[in-house]
mmCIF file of C-alpha atoms in Angstrom:
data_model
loop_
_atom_site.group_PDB
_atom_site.id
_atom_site.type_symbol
_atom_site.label_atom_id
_atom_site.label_comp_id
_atom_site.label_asym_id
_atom_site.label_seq_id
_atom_site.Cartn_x
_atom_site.Cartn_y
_atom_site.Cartn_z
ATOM 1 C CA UNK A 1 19.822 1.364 31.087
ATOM 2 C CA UNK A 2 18.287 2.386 27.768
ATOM 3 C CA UNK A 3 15.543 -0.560 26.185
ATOM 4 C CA UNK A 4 13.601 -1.207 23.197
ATOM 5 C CA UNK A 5 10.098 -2.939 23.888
ATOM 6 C CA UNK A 6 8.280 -4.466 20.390
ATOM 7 C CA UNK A 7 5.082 -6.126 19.818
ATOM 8 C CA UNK A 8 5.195 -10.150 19.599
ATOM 9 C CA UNK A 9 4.611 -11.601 16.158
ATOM 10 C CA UNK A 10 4.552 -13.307 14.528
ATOM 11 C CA UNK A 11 2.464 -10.398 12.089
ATOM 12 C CA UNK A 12 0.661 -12.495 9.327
ATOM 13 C CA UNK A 13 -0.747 -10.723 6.459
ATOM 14 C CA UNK A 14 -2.073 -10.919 3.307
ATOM 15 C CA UNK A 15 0.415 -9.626 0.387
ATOM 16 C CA UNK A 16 -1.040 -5.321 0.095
ATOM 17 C CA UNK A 17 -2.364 -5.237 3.592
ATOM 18 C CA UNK A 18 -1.271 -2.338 5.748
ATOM 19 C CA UNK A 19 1.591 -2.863 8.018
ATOM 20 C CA UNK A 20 1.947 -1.703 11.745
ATOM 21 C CA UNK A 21 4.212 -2.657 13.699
ATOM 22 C CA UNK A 22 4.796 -1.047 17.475
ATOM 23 C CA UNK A 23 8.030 -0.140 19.352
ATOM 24 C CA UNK A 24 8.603 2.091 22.394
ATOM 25 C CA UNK A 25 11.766 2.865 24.343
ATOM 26 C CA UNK A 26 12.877 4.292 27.417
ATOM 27 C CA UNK A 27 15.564 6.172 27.561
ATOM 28 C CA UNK A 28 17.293 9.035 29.801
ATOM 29 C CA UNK A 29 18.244 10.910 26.974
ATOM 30 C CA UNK A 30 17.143 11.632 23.305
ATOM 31 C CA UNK A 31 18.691 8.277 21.760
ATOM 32 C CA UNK A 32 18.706 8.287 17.836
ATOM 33 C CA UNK A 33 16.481 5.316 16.533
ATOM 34 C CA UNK A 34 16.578 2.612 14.223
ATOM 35 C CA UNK A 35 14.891 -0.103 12.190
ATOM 36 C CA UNK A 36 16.947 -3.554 10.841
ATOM 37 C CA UNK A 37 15.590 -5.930 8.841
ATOM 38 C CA UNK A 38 16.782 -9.892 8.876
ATOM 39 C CA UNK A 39 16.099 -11.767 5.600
ATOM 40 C CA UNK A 40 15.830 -15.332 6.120
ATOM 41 C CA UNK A 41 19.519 -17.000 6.626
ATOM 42 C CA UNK A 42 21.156 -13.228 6.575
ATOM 43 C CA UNK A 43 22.717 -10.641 8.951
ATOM 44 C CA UNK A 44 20.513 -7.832 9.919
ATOM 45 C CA UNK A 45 20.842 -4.391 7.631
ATOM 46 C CA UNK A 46 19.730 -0.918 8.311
ATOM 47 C CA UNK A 47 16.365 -0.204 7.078
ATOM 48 C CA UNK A 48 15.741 3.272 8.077
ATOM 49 C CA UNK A 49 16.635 6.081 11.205
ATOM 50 C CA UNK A 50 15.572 8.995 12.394
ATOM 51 C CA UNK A 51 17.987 11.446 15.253
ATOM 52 C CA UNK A 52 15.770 13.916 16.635
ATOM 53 C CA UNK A 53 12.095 14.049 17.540
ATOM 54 C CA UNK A 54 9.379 14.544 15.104
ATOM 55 C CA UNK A 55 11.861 13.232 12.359
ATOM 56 C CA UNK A 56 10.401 10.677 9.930
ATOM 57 C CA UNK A 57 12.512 8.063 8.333
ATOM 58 C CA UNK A 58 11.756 6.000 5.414
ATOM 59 C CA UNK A 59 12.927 3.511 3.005
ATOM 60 C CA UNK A 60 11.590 1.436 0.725
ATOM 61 C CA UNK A 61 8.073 2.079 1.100
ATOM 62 C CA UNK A 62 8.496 1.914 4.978
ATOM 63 C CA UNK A 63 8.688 4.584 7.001
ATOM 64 C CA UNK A 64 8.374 5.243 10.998
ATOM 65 C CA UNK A 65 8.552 8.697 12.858
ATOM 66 C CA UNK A 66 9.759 9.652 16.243
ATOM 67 C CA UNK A 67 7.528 10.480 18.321
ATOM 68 C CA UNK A 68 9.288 12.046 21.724
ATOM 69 C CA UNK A 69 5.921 12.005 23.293
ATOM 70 C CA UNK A 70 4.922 8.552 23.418
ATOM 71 C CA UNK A 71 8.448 7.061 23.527
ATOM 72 C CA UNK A 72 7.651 5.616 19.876
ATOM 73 C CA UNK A 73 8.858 4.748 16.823
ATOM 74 C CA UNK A 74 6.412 2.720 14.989
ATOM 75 C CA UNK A 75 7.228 1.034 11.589
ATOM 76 C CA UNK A 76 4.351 1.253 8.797
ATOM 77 C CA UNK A 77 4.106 0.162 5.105
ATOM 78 C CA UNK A 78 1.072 0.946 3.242
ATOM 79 C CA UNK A 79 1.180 -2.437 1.156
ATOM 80 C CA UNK A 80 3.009 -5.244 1.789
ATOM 81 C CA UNK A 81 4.737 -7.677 -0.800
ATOM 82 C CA UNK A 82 5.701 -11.124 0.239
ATOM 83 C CA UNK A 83 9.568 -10.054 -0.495
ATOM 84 C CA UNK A 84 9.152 -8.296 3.098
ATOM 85 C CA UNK A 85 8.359 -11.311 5.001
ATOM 86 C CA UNK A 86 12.097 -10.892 7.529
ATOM 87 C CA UNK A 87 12.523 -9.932 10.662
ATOM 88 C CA UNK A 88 12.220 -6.435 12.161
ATOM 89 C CA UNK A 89 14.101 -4.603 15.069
ATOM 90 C CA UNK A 90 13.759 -1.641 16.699
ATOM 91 C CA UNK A 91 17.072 -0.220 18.260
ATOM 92 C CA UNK A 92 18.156 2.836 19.794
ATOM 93 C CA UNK A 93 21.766 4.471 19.906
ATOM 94 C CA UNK A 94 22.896 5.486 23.320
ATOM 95 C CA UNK A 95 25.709 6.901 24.119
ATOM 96 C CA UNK A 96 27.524 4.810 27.114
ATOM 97 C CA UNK A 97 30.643 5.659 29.149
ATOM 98 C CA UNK A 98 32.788 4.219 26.365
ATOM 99 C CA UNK A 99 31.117 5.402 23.083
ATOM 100 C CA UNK A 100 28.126 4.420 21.432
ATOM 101 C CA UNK A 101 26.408 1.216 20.971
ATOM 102 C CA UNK A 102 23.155 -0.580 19.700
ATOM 103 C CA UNK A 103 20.638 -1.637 21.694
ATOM 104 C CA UNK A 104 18.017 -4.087 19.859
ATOM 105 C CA UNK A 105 14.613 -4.795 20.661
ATOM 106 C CA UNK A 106 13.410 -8.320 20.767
ATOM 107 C CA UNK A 107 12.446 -8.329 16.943
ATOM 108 C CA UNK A 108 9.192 -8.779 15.127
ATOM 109 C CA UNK A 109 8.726 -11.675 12.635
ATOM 110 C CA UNK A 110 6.760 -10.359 9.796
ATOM 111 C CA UNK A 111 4.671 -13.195 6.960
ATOM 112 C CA UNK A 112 3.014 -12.185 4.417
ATOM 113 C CA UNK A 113 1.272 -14.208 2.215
ATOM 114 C CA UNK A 114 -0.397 -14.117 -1.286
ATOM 115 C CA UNK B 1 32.718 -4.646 -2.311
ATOM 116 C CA UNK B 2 33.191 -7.228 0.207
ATOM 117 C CA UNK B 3 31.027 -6.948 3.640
ATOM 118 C CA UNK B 4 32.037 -8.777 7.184
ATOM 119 C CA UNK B 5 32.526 -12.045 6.842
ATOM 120 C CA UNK B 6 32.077 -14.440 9.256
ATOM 121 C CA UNK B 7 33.400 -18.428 9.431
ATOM 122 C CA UNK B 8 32.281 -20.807 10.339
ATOM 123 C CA UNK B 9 28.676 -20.645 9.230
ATOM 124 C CA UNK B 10 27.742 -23.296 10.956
ATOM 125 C CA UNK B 11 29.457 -24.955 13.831
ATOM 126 C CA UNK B 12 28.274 -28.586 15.806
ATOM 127 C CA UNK B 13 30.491 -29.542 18.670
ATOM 128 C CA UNK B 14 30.352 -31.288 21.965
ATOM 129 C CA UNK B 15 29.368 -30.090 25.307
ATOM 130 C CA UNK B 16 32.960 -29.060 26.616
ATOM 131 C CA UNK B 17 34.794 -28.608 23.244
ATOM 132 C CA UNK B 18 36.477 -24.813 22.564
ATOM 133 C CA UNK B 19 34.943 -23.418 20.163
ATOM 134 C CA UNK B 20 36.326 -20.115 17.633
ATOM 135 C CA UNK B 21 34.180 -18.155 15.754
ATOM 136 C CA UNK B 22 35.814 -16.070 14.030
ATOM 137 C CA UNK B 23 35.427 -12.249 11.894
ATOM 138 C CA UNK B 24 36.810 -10.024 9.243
ATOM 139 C CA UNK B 25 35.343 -6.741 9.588
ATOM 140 C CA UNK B 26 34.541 -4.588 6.266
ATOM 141 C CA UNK B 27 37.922 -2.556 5.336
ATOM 142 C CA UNK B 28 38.290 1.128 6.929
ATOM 143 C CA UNK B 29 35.989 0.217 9.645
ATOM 144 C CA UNK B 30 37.574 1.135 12.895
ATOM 145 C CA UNK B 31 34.580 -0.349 15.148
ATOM 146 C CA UNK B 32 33.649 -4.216 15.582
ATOM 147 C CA UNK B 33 30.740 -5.410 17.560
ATOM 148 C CA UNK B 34 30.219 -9.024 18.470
ATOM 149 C CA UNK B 35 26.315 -9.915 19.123
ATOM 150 C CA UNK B 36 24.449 -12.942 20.097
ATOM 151 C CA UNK B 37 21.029 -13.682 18.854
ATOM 152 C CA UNK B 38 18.821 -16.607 20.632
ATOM 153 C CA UNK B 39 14.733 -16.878 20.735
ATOM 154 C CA UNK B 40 14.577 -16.439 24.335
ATOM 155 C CA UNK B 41 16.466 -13.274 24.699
ATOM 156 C CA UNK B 42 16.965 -11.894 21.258
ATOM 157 C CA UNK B 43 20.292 -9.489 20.195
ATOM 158 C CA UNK B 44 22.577 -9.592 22.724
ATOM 159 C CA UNK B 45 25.978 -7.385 22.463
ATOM 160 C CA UNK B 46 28.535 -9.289 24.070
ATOM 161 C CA UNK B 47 31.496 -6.968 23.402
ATOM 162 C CA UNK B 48 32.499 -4.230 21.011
ATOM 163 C CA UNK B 49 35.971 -2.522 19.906
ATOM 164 C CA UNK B 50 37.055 0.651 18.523
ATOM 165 C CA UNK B 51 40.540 0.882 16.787
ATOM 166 C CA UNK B 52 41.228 -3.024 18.402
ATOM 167 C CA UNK B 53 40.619 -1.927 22.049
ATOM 168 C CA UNK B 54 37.726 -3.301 23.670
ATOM 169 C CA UNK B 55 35.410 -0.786 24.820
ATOM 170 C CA UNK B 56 32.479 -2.527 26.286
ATOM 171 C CA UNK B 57 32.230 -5.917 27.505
ATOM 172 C CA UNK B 58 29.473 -5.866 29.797
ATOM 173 C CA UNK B 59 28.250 -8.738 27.910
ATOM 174 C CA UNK B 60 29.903 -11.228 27.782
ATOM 175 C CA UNK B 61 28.395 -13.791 29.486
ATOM 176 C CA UNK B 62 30.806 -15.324 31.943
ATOM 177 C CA UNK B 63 34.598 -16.316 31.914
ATOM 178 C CA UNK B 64 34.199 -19.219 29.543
ATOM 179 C CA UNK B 65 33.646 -16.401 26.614
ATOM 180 C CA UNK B 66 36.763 -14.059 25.347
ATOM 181 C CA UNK B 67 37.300 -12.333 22.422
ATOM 182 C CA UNK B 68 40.480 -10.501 20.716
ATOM 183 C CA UNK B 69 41.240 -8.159 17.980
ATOM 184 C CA UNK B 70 44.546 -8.239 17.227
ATOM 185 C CA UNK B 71 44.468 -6.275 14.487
ATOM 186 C CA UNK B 72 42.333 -4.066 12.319
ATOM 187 C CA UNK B 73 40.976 -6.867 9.849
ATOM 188 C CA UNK B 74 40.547 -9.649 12.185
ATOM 189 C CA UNK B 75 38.488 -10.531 15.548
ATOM 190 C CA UNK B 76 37.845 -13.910 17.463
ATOM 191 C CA UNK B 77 35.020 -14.989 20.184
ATOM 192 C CA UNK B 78 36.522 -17.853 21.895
ATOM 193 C CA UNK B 79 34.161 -20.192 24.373
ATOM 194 C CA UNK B 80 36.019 -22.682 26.008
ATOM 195 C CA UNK B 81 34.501 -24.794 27.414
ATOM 196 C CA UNK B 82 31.368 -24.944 25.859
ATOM 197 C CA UNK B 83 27.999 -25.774 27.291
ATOM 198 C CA UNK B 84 24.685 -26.281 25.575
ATOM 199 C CA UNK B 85 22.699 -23.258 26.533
ATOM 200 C CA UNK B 86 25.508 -21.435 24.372
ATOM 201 C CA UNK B 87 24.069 -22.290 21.381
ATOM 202 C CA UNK B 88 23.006 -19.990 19.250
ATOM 203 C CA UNK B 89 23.558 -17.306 16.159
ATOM 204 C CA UNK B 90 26.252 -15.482 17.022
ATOM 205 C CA UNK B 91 26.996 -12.085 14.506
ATOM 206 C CA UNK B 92 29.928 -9.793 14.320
ATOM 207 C CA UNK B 93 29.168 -6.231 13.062
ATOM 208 C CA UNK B 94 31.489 -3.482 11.956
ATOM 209 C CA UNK B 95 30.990 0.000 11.616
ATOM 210 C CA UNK B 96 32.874 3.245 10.340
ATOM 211 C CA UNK B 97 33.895 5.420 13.382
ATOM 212 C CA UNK B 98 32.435 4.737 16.526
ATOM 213 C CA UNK B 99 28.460 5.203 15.718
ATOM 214 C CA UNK B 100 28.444 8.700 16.551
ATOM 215 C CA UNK B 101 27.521 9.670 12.952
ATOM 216 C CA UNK B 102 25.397 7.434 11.016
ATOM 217 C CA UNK B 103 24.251 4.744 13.499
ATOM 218 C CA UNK B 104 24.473 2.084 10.902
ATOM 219 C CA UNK B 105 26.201 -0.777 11.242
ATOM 220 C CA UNK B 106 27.400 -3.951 8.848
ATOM 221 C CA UNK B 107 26.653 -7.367 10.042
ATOM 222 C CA UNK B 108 27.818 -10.733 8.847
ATOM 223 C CA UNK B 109 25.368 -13.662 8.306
ATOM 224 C CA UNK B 110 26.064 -15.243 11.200
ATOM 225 C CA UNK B 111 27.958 -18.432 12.635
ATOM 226 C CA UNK B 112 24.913 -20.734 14.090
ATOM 227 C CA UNK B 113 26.572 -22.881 16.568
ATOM 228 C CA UNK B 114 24.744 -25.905 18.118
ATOM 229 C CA UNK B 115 26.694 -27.463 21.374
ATOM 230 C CA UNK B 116 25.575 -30.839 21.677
#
């Protein structure tokens, strides 16, 4: 089936450092894509998405863009604060014989520090 | 506005104890996803509904683990009996429609259950 492969973190950086982090898929089809974030002690919550190739989502001063080429999706923030120190996931959407559903990646733990 | 919500928080119990976990998706939702989070294998799906049916449940680990809907506003994960390896953060997650349109979907904070 359809996966999500991240890079291992934990990502420490200092607070305004530039932010990279890496996800690839595999997928038959052309799966929509996804980043969540998880706040310490809180449910995961949509950060940003993009559908189609070459789309580039962003929120909050992240943003990632599909790239149908490489099988990527990589998140990026030009400076980080220390209020983004969470959890990230990649995820796809695919579409299985009974709807859709979420599939998540393993999750990156991102700390930033002053 | 109220989002899912998700008791217990926190659950302890005994190796071979039932345990409920239990969810109250966000009103109008019509889709309701139950997911297990450890550190060695991450997000899990265990099962999801759409309109109270289950669609998918693929996941679910083994027979020890069911879960119901009976109605729009309410869902259970049942493990009976419990073991240790099931501990972990287990989240329910609701969504409007059945993903097809935004993607995005609500989760709860969590119930952490620790089997002792």
């Amino acid at each position: 089936g359809d996966s999500v492969t991240q890079m291992e973190g934990p990502v420490t950086l200092s607070e305004e450092a530039f932010l990279t982090i890496n996800c690839t898929y595999t997928a038959t089809g052309y799966p929509s894509l996804f980043w969540y974030v998880q706040y310490p002690g809180e449910g995961l919550q949509l950060l940003l998405k993009a559908t189609k190739a070459d789309d580039k989502g962003s929120n909050k001063g992240f943003e990632a863009t599909y790239r149908k080429e490489t099988t990527s999706f990589h998140l990026e923030k030009g400076s980080v604060q220390v209020s983004d120190s969470a959890v990230y996931f990649c995820a796809l959407k695919e579409l299985t014989g009974g709807g859709n559903k979420l599939t998540f990646g393993t999750g990156t733990q991102l700390k930033v520090e002053l | 506005d109220a989002g899912v919500i998700q008791s217990p928080r926190h659950e302890v119990t005994e190796m071979g104890q039932e345990v409920t976990l239990r969810c109250k998706p966000i009103s109008g939702h019509n889709s309701l996803f139950w997911y297990r989070q450890t550190m060695m294998r991450g997000l899990e799906l265990l099962i999801y509904f759409n309109n109270n049916v289950p669609i998918d449940d693929s996941g679910m680990p083994e027979d020890r683990f069911s879960a119901k809907m009976p109605n729009a506003s309410f869902s259970t994960l049942k493990i009976q009996p419990s073991e240790p390896r099931d501990s972990a953060v287990y989240f329910c997650a609701s969504s409007p429609g059945r993903l097809t349109d935004t993607g995005e979907l609500f989760f709860g904070e969590g119930s952490r259950l620790t089997v002792l």
